[in-house]
Amino acid sequence: MLKLVVKGAKPLRGEVNVSGSKNAALPILAATIMLPGRSVVRNVPNLLDVTTMIRVLRALGLRAEYSQSSPNTVNVWNYQVRHVAPYELVTKMRASFFVIGPILAVKGLAKIPLPGGCAIGSRPVDIHIKGLEALGARVELEHGFVIASANRLRGAKIHFDFPSVGATESVLMAAALAEGETLIGNAAREPEIVDLANFLIAAGARIEGAGSEQIRVEGVPQLAPVEYTIIPDRIEAGTLMVAAAITRGELKLKRVVPDHLTATINKLQEMGVRVVPGSDEIVVAAGDGFKAVDVKTLPYPGFPTDMQPQLTALLSLSAGTSVISESVFENRFMHLPELCRMGADIKLEGQSAIVNGVSRLSGAPVRVTDLRAGAALLLAGLAAEGETLLEDRDHHLNRGYERLAERFNALGADISKK
Ligand code: UD1
């Protein structure tokens, strides 16, 4: 168990580099399954979820490792691919399921364990499966495994019921090597989709329209290995922005793409936080106080569900009442009772949290249930008076953030391991 002690009420100040995007790195590493030879992926954050994806690639027969000489670089050697992904890794991290499209595309057969539920909702994979079936795959469920087979995937016209990020990525990867044209309608538009498409294009794929709701893929017979640099992590950047505001400090975020953060920047500005975006940096400072605002999570370019817990922590210190509606995941409010233990005044009504701002939070022992809930509690701990003890049984914070406590300490925080 990871236990962190946070001594709060210390303003964070200084400059901080934003890491590479976890949610771009995971599908891009999965896509290396389709690139025979040696690929090099740069700006990969060094965190547990990426390590899990590297272990999945190894279990599939590839050689993959962080470079010893060049930080945040992953080298992949792909000379053989097995078609069965291991149960203990896929059930550990849902994104491991994303290997199904690439394995199916190169082997004609993929056997992947169902990822199962998780703390923030049931998270089925039906949209992935419907998409692969539309490309001509036969998909069966047997003994907890999804078994997909196809002699040759064929391009098709697909329309998603919901713009699922992972399903868009699964179909995009499989369609890159299918025969003929695929049109994906109601596709997810997240920057991580664009990054995956750019990676595949660099490897020889023919893809147009990534970042819009219609993506067109013209299948090619094979892809070639590449060197590629991942985009900055917009959720880590948003978390750092809230850290500056909630501690009433001032941070300059470097190596960031402000355009990817428009919804977060707008919400913070609406609250009265001073946010000044530059071309690849953002300066954030707390204003005189925090105004209450309403927010609804939506697929990109709407407000990201992955920033909802962190914004909730900040809104718990606002003047007035805010309504936070969660429309992407059905159970993403596990952080609320923990924030209330720290003095927040929040009620859950259906899929909405009603936050009555309070003037201060006080440190308390709290339990981390998932990655972004953990980020929210750490942020609350940084702002709270006294000591907060975060109990993170499953190392959620290390799954999604690279050395976050250490980097906060370099900016003036007081966080220690217990
Ligand atoms: C990705 C992100 C995650 C983020 C989420 C939404 C990665 C590795 N993870 O997750 O951090 O919170 O996007 O922005 O990129 N759904 C179905 N059937 C499916 C697929 C999804 O019902 O086949 C539902 C899910 O249960 C959820 C919603 O659709 O309620 C959104 O899921 P999706 O966009 O697929 O998220 P992920 O790709 O899992």
Coordinates of C-alpha atoms and ligand atoms in Angstrom, one line a residue:
M1 CA 0.0 0.0 0.0
L2 CA 1.2 3.5 -0.8
K3 CA 0.7 5.9 2.1
L4 CA 1.3 9.6 1.7
V5 CA 1.3 12.2 4.4
V6 CA 0.5 15.7 3.1
K7 CA 1.1 18.8 5.3
G8 CA -1.1 21.3 3.7
A9 CA -1.7 25.0 3.3
K10 CA 1.5 25.7 1.5
P11 CA 1.4 27.6 -1.8
L12 CA 3.0 26.0 -4.8
R13 CA 5.2 28.2 -6.9
G14 CA 7.6 27.8 -9.7
E15 CA 7.9 26.1 -13.1
V16 CA 7.0 22.6 -14.0
N17 CA 7.3 20.5 -17.2
V18 CA 4.2 18.6 -18.2
S19 CA 4.8 14.8 -18.9
G20 CA 3.9 13.0 -22.0
S21 CA 0.3 11.8 -22.3
K22 CA -0.5 8.5 -20.6
N23 CA -3.7 8.0 -22.6
A24 CA -1.8 8.6 -25.9
A25 CA 1.1 6.4 -24.9
L26 CA -1.1 3.4 -24.1
P27 CA -2.8 3.0 -27.5
I28 CA 0.4 4.0 -29.4
L29 CA 2.4 1.3 -27.6
A30 CA -0.5 -1.2 -28.4
A31 CA -0.2 -0.1 -32.1
T32 CA 3.5 -1.1 -32.2
I33 CA 2.1 -4.6 -32.5
M34 CA 1.3 -3.7 -36.1
L35 CA 4.8 -2.3 -36.9
P36 CA 7.3 -5.1 -37.6
G37 CA 10.9 -4.1 -36.7
R38 CA 12.2 -1.6 -34.2
S39 CA 10.1 1.5 -33.2
V40 CA 11.1 4.2 -30.8
V41 CA 8.4 6.1 -28.8
R42 CA 9.5 9.3 -27.0
N43 CA 8.0 11.5 -24.3
V44 CA 6.4 8.4 -22.7
P45 CA 5.6 9.1 -19.1
N46 CA 7.3 6.6 -16.7
L47 CA 4.3 5.3 -14.7
L48 CA 2.7 2.0 -13.7
D49 CA 0.0 1.9 -16.5
V50 CA 2.7 2.2 -19.2
T51 CA 4.8 -0.5 -17.4
T52 CA 1.7 -2.7 -17.5
M53 CA 1.3 -2.1 -21.3
I54 CA 5.0 -2.9 -21.8
R55 CA 4.5 -6.2 -19.9
V56 CA 1.5 -6.9 -22.1
L57 CA 3.7 -6.4 -25.2
R58 CA 6.3 -8.7 -23.8
A59 CA 3.7 -11.4 -23.0
L60 CA 2.7 -11.1 -26.7
G61 CA 6.3 -11.9 -27.8
L62 CA 7.6 -8.4 -28.5
R63 CA 10.6 -6.9 -26.8
A64 CA 9.8 -3.6 -25.2
E65 CA 11.7 -1.5 -22.6
Y66 CA 12.4 2.0 -21.3
S67 CA 15.7 3.2 -22.8
Q68 CA 18.5 3.2 -20.2
S69 CA 20.2 6.2 -21.9
S70 CA 17.4 8.4 -23.0
P71 CA 14.7 9.3 -20.4
N72 CA 11.0 8.7 -21.2
T73 CA 11.9 6.7 -24.3
V74 CA 10.5 3.3 -25.0
N75 CA 12.1 1.0 -27.5
V76 CA 10.1 -1.8 -29.1
W77 CA 11.4 -4.6 -31.2
N78 CA 8.6 -6.5 -32.9
Y79 CA 9.7 -9.7 -34.6
Q80 CA 6.9 -12.0 -33.5
V81 CA 3.4 -11.5 -32.1
R82 CA 1.4 -14.1 -30.1
H83 CA -2.4 -13.9 -30.2
V84 CA -3.3 -14.5 -26.5
A85 CA -3.1 -11.6 -24.0
P86 CA -2.6 -12.6 -20.3
Y87 CA -5.5 -12.5 -17.9
E88 CA -3.6 -10.9 -14.9
L89 CA -2.5 -7.9 -17.0
V90 CA -5.7 -7.2 -18.9
T91 CA -7.8 -7.4 -15.8
K92 CA -5.3 -5.1 -14.0
M93 CA -5.7 -2.3 -16.6
R94 CA -8.6 -1.8 -19.0
A95 CA -6.4 -0.2 -21.7
S96 CA -4.6 -3.5 -22.2
F97 CA -7.8 -4.6 -24.0
F98 CA -6.8 -2.1 -26.7
V99 CA -4.4 -4.7 -28.1
I100 CA -7.3 -6.6 -29.6
G101 CA -7.5 -4.5 -32.8
P102 CA -3.8 -4.7 -33.6
I103 CA -3.5 -8.4 -32.8
L104 CA -6.5 -9.2 -34.9
A105 CA -5.2 -7.1 -37.8
V106 CA -1.8 -8.9 -37.9
K107 CA -2.7 -12.4 -36.8
G108 CA -6.3 -12.8 -37.9
L109 CA -7.0 -14.2 -34.4
A110 CA -7.0 -12.5 -31.0
K111 CA -7.9 -13.9 -27.6
I112 CA -8.1 -11.2 -25.0
P113 CA -9.6 -11.5 -21.5
L114 CA -12.7 -9.3 -20.8
P115 CA -11.3 -6.4 -18.8
G116 CA -14.1 -6.5 -16.2
G117 CA -15.5 -3.7 -14.2
C118 CA -13.7 -1.1 -12.2
A119 CA -14.3 1.4 -9.4
I120 CA -15.7 4.1 -11.7
G121 CA -18.3 2.0 -13.5
S122 CA -19.0 -1.2 -15.4
R123 CA -17.1 0.0 -18.5
P124 CA -18.2 -2.6 -21.1
V125 CA -16.4 -3.2 -24.4
D126 CA -19.5 -3.7 -26.6
I127 CA -18.7 -0.7 -28.8
H128 CA -15.1 -2.1 -29.5
I129 CA -16.7 -5.4 -30.4
K130 CA -19.4 -4.0 -32.7
G131 CA -16.8 -2.0 -34.5
L132 CA -14.5 -5.0 -35.1
E133 CA -17.5 -7.1 -36.2
A134 CA -18.4 -4.4 -38.7
L135 CA -14.9 -4.9 -40.1
G136 CA -15.7 -8.5 -40.7
A137 CA -14.4 -10.1 -37.5
R138 CA -16.3 -13.0 -35.8
V139 CA -16.3 -12.3 -32.1
E140 CA -17.2 -14.9 -29.5
L141 CA -17.0 -14.8 -25.7
E142 CA -15.7 -18.0 -24.2
H143 CA -14.4 -18.7 -20.6
G144 CA -14.0 -15.0 -19.9
F145 CA -12.0 -14.3 -23.1
V146 CA -13.1 -12.3 -26.2
I147 CA -12.0 -14.3 -29.2
A148 CA -12.0 -12.4 -32.4
S149 CA -11.1 -13.9 -35.8
A150 CA -11.0 -12.8 -39.4
N151 CA -9.0 -14.1 -42.4
R152 CA -8.8 -10.5 -43.7
L153 CA -10.5 -7.5 -42.2
R154 CA -12.5 -5.5 -44.7
G155 CA -13.2 -1.7 -44.6
A156 CA -16.8 -0.7 -43.6
K157 CA -19.0 2.1 -42.7
I158 CA -19.3 2.3 -38.9
H159 CA -21.4 4.6 -36.7
F160 CA -20.8 4.5 -32.9
D161 CA -23.7 4.9 -30.6
F162 CA -21.4 6.8 -28.3
P163 CA -18.0 8.4 -29.2
S164 CA -16.0 5.9 -27.1
V165 CA -12.3 6.8 -27.0
G166 CA -11.0 3.2 -26.7
A167 CA -13.4 1.9 -29.4
T168 CA -12.4 4.6 -31.8
E169 CA -8.8 3.6 -31.2
S170 CA -9.5 -0.1 -31.6
V171 CA -11.3 0.4 -34.9
L172 CA -8.8 3.0 -36.1
M173 CA -5.9 0.5 -35.6
A174 CA -7.7 -2.5 -37.1
A175 CA -8.9 -0.5 -40.1
A176 CA -5.4 0.8 -40.8
L177 CA -4.5 -2.8 -42.1
A178 CA -8.0 -3.7 -43.4
E179 CA -8.8 -4.1 -47.1
G180 CA -10.4 -1.0 -48.5
E181 CA -12.0 2.1 -46.9
T182 CA -13.4 2.5 -43.4
L183 CA -15.6 5.4 -42.3
I184 CA -16.0 5.8 -38.6
G185 CA -18.9 8.1 -37.7
N186 CA -19.5 9.6 -34.3
A187 CA -15.8 9.0 -33.6
A188 CA -14.2 10.3 -30.4
R189 CA -12.4 13.6 -31.0
E190 CA -9.9 13.5 -28.1
P191 CA -6.3 14.8 -28.9
E192 CA -5.1 11.3 -28.0
I193 CA -7.0 9.9 -31.0
V194 CA -5.3 12.5 -33.2
D195 CA -1.9 11.4 -31.7
L196 CA -2.6 7.8 -32.4
A197 CA -3.6 8.6 -36.0
N198 CA -0.5 10.7 -36.5
F199 CA 1.6 7.8 -35.2
L200 CA -0.1 5.4 -37.6
I201 CA 0.3 7.9 -40.5
A202 CA 4.0 8.1 -39.7
A203 CA 4.1 4.3 -40.0
G204 CA 2.5 4.4 -43.4
A205 CA -1.3 4.3 -42.6
R206 CA -3.7 6.4 -44.6
I207 CA -6.0 8.2 -42.2
E208 CA -8.0 11.5 -42.6
G209 CA -10.2 13.4 -40.3
A210 CA -8.9 12.3 -36.9
G211 CA -10.0 14.9 -34.4
S212 CA -13.4 15.3 -36.2
E213 CA -16.4 13.1 -35.7
Q214 CA -15.9 11.3 -39.0
I215 CA -12.6 9.5 -39.6
R216 CA -11.7 8.0 -43.0
V217 CA -9.2 5.2 -43.2
E218 CA -7.9 3.7 -46.4
G219 CA -6.3 0.3 -45.4
V220 CA -2.7 -0.5 -46.4
P221 CA -1.1 -3.9 -46.7
Q222 CA 1.6 -3.2 -44.1
L223 CA 3.0 -0.6 -41.8
A224 CA 6.7 0.2 -41.1
P225 CA 8.5 1.0 -37.8
V226 CA 8.8 4.6 -36.7
E227 CA 10.3 7.1 -34.2
Y228 CA 7.5 9.2 -32.7
T229 CA 7.1 11.7 -29.9
I230 CA 3.9 11.7 -27.8
I231 CA 1.9 14.8 -27.0
P232 CA 1.8 16.4 -23.5
D233 CA -0.6 15.1 -21.0
R234 CA -3.6 17.4 -20.8
I235 CA -5.0 15.8 -17.7
E236 CA -1.7 16.1 -15.8
A237 CA -1.6 19.7 -17.0
G238 CA -5.1 20.3 -15.7
T239 CA -4.2 18.7 -12.4
L240 CA -1.2 21.0 -12.0
M241 CA -3.3 24.0 -12.9
V242 CA -5.8 23.1 -10.1
A243 CA -2.8 22.6 -7.7
A244 CA -1.7 26.2 -8.4
A245 CA -5.2 27.6 -7.8
I246 CA -6.1 25.5 -4.7
T247 CA -2.9 26.3 -2.9
R248 CA -3.2 30.0 -3.8
G249 CA 0.1 29.8 -5.5
E250 CA 1.4 30.4 -9.0
L251 CA 2.8 27.9 -11.5
K252 CA 4.2 28.1 -14.9
L253 CA 3.4 24.9 -16.8
K254 CA 5.9 24.2 -19.6
R255 CA 5.8 21.8 -22.6
V256 CA 2.0 21.9 -22.8
V257 CA -0.5 22.3 -25.6
P258 CA -3.0 25.0 -24.3
D259 CA -5.5 24.2 -27.2
H260 CA -6.0 20.8 -25.7
L261 CA -7.1 22.4 -22.4
T262 CA -9.7 24.9 -23.6
A263 CA -12.6 23.5 -21.5
T264 CA -10.5 23.3 -18.3
I265 CA -9.0 26.7 -18.9
N266 CA -12.4 28.3 -19.5
K267 CA -13.9 26.7 -16.3
L268 CA -11.0 27.9 -14.1
Q269 CA -11.2 31.4 -15.6
E270 CA -15.0 31.4 -14.9
M271 CA -14.2 30.6 -11.3
G272 CA -11.9 33.6 -11.1
V273 CA -8.6 31.7 -11.4
R274 CA -6.0 33.7 -13.4
V275 CA -4.9 31.6 -16.4
V276 CA -2.6 33.0 -19.1
P277 CA -1.9 30.6 -21.9
G278 CA 1.1 31.1 -24.2
S279 CA 2.1 29.0 -27.2
D280 CA 3.5 26.0 -25.3
E281 CA 3.2 27.2 -21.7
I282 CA 0.4 28.3 -19.3
V283 CA 0.8 30.5 -16.2
V284 CA -1.8 29.8 -13.5
A285 CA -2.4 31.8 -10.3
A286 CA -5.2 32.0 -7.8
G287 CA -7.3 35.1 -7.9
D288 CA -9.1 36.7 -5.0
G289 CA -11.4 33.7 -4.3
F290 CA -13.2 31.0 -6.2
K291 CA -16.6 31.5 -7.7
A292 CA -19.0 28.6 -7.8
V293 CA -19.7 27.3 -11.3
D294 CA -21.7 24.5 -12.8
V295 CA -20.0 21.9 -14.9
K296 CA -21.0 18.9 -17.0
T297 CA -18.5 16.3 -18.2
L298 CA -18.7 15.4 -21.9
P299 CA -16.6 13.8 -24.6
Y300 CA -13.9 16.1 -26.0
P301 CA -14.0 19.0 -26.6
G302 CA -16.4 19.2 -23.6
F303 CA -15.1 19.3 -20.0
P304 CA -13.1 16.0 -19.4
T305 CA -14.4 13.4 -17.0
D306 CA -10.8 12.8 -16.0
M307 CA -10.7 16.4 -14.6
Q308 CA -14.0 16.2 -12.7
P309 CA -12.7 15.0 -9.3
Q310 CA -9.9 17.6 -9.3
L311 CA -12.3 20.4 -10.2
T312 CA -14.7 19.1 -7.5
A313 CA -11.9 19.5 -4.9
L314 CA -11.4 23.1 -6.0
L315 CA -15.1 23.9 -6.1
S316 CA -15.4 22.6 -2.5
L317 CA -13.6 25.8 -1.6
S318 CA -15.6 28.2 -3.7
A319 CA -18.1 30.8 -2.6
G320 CA -21.6 29.5 -3.4
T321 CA -23.2 26.4 -4.8
S322 CA -22.0 24.4 -7.8
V323 CA -23.6 21.5 -9.6
I324 CA -21.3 19.0 -11.2
S325 CA -22.9 16.6 -13.6
E326 CA -21.1 13.4 -14.7
S327 CA -22.3 12.2 -18.0
V328 CA -19.5 9.9 -19.2
F329 CA -19.1 7.4 -16.3
E330 CA -22.0 6.2 -14.1
N331 CA -20.1 5.9 -10.8
R332 CA -17.4 8.5 -10.8
F333 CA -18.1 10.1 -7.4
M334 CA -16.1 7.9 -5.1
H335 CA -14.0 10.9 -4.0
L336 CA -17.0 12.7 -2.6
P337 CA -17.3 11.0 0.8
E338 CA -13.6 11.3 1.3
L339 CA -13.7 15.1 0.5
C340 CA -16.5 15.4 3.0
R341 CA -14.3 13.8 5.7
M342 CA -12.0 16.8 5.0
G343 CA -14.8 19.3 5.7
A344 CA -16.3 19.7 2.2
D345 CA -20.1 20.0 1.9
I346 CA -21.2 17.9 -1.0
K347 CA -24.4 16.0 -1.7
L348 CA -24.9 13.4 -4.4
E349 CA -28.2 13.6 -6.3
G350 CA -28.3 11.0 -9.1
Q351 CA -25.5 11.7 -11.5
S352 CA -24.9 15.2 -10.0
A353 CA -22.8 16.4 -7.1
I354 CA -24.2 19.5 -5.4
V355 CA -21.2 21.4 -3.8
N356 CA -21.8 24.0 -1.2
G357 CA -18.5 25.8 -1.0
V358 CA -16.8 26.0 2.5
S359 CA -14.0 28.4 3.6
R360 CA -11.5 25.8 4.6
L361 CA -10.7 22.1 4.4
S362 CA -9.0 20.2 7.3
G363 CA -6.6 17.3 6.9
A364 CA -7.9 13.8 7.6
P365 CA -7.1 10.2 6.7
V366 CA -8.7 9.4 3.3
R367 CA -8.8 6.5 1.0
V368 CA -7.9 6.5 -2.7
T369 CA -10.3 4.5 -4.8
D370 CA -9.2 5.4 -8.4
L371 CA -6.6 7.4 -10.2
R372 CA -8.3 10.8 -10.5
A373 CA -10.1 10.5 -7.1
G374 CA -6.5 10.1 -5.7
A375 CA -5.4 13.3 -7.6
A376 CA -8.4 15.2 -6.1
L377 CA -7.6 14.1 -2.6
L378 CA -4.0 15.0 -3.0
L379 CA -5.0 18.4 -4.2
A380 CA -7.4 18.8 -1.3
G381 CA -4.6 17.7 1.1
L382 CA -2.3 20.4 -0.4
A383 CA -4.9 23.1 0.4
A384 CA -6.1 21.7 3.8
E385 CA -5.0 22.8 7.2
G386 CA -3.1 20.2 9.0
E387 CA -2.1 16.7 8.0
T388 CA -3.9 14.5 5.4
L389 CA -3.0 10.8 5.2
L390 CA -3.8 9.3 1.7
E391 CA -4.1 5.5 1.7
D392 CA -3.6 4.3 -1.8
R393 CA -3.9 0.6 -1.6
D394 CA -3.6 -0.1 -5.3
H395 CA -1.0 2.6 -6.1
H396 CA -3.5 4.4 -8.2
L397 CA -1.5 7.7 -8.1
N398 CA 1.6 5.9 -9.5
R399 CA -0.6 4.3 -12.2
G400 CA -1.3 7.6 -13.9
Y401 CA 1.2 10.3 -12.7
E402 CA 4.9 10.3 -13.0
R403 CA 6.6 11.2 -9.6
L404 CA 3.7 13.6 -8.7
A405 CA 4.5 13.9 -5.0
E406 CA 8.2 14.5 -5.7
R407 CA 7.4 17.2 -8.3
F408 CA 4.9 18.9 -6.0
N409 CA 7.6 18.9 -3.3
A410 CA 10.0 20.7 -5.7
L411 CA 7.3 23.4 -6.0
G412 CA 6.9 23.9 -2.2
A413 CA 4.6 21.1 -1.1
D414 CA 5.4 18.9 2.0
I415 CA 4.5 15.3 1.0
S416 CA 6.2 12.3 2.5
K417 CA 5.8 8.6 2.2
K418 CA 4.7 6.8 5.4
Ligands
UD1_1 C1 -10.5 6.7 -22.0 C2 -9.4 7.1 -21.1 C3 -10.0 7.5 -19.8 C4 -11.1 8.5 -19.9 C5 -12.2 8.0 -20.9 C6 -13.2 9.1 -21.2 C7 -7.5 5.9 -21.9 C8 -6.6 4.8 -21.7 N1 -8.5 6.0 -21.0 O1 -11.1 5.5 -21.5 O2 -9.0 8.0 -19.0 O3 -11.8 8.7 -18.7 O4 -11.5 7.7 -22.2 O5 -12.6 10.2 -21.6 O6 -7.5 6.5 -22.9 N2 -18.4 2.4 -23.1 C9 -19.3 1.4 -23.4 N3 -18.9 0.4 -24.3 C10 -17.7 0.4 -24.8 C11 -16.8 1.4 -24.5 C12 -17.2 2.4 -23.6 O7 -20.4 1.4 -22.9 O8 -17.4 -0.5 -25.6 C13 -18.8 3.4 -22.1 C14 -17.9 3.3 -20.8 O9 -18.5 2.4 -19.9 C15 -18.0 4.8 -20.3 C16 -18.0 5.6 -21.6 O10 -18.5 4.7 -22.6 O11 -19.2 5.0 -19.6 C17 -16.7 6.2 -22.0 O12 -15.8 5.2 -22.3 P1 -14.6 5.4 -23.3 O13 -14.7 6.7 -24.0 O14 -14.5 4.1 -24.1 O15 -13.4 5.4 -22.3 P2 -12.0 4.6 -22.3 O16 -11.5 4.4 -23.7 O17 -12.2 3.3 -21.5

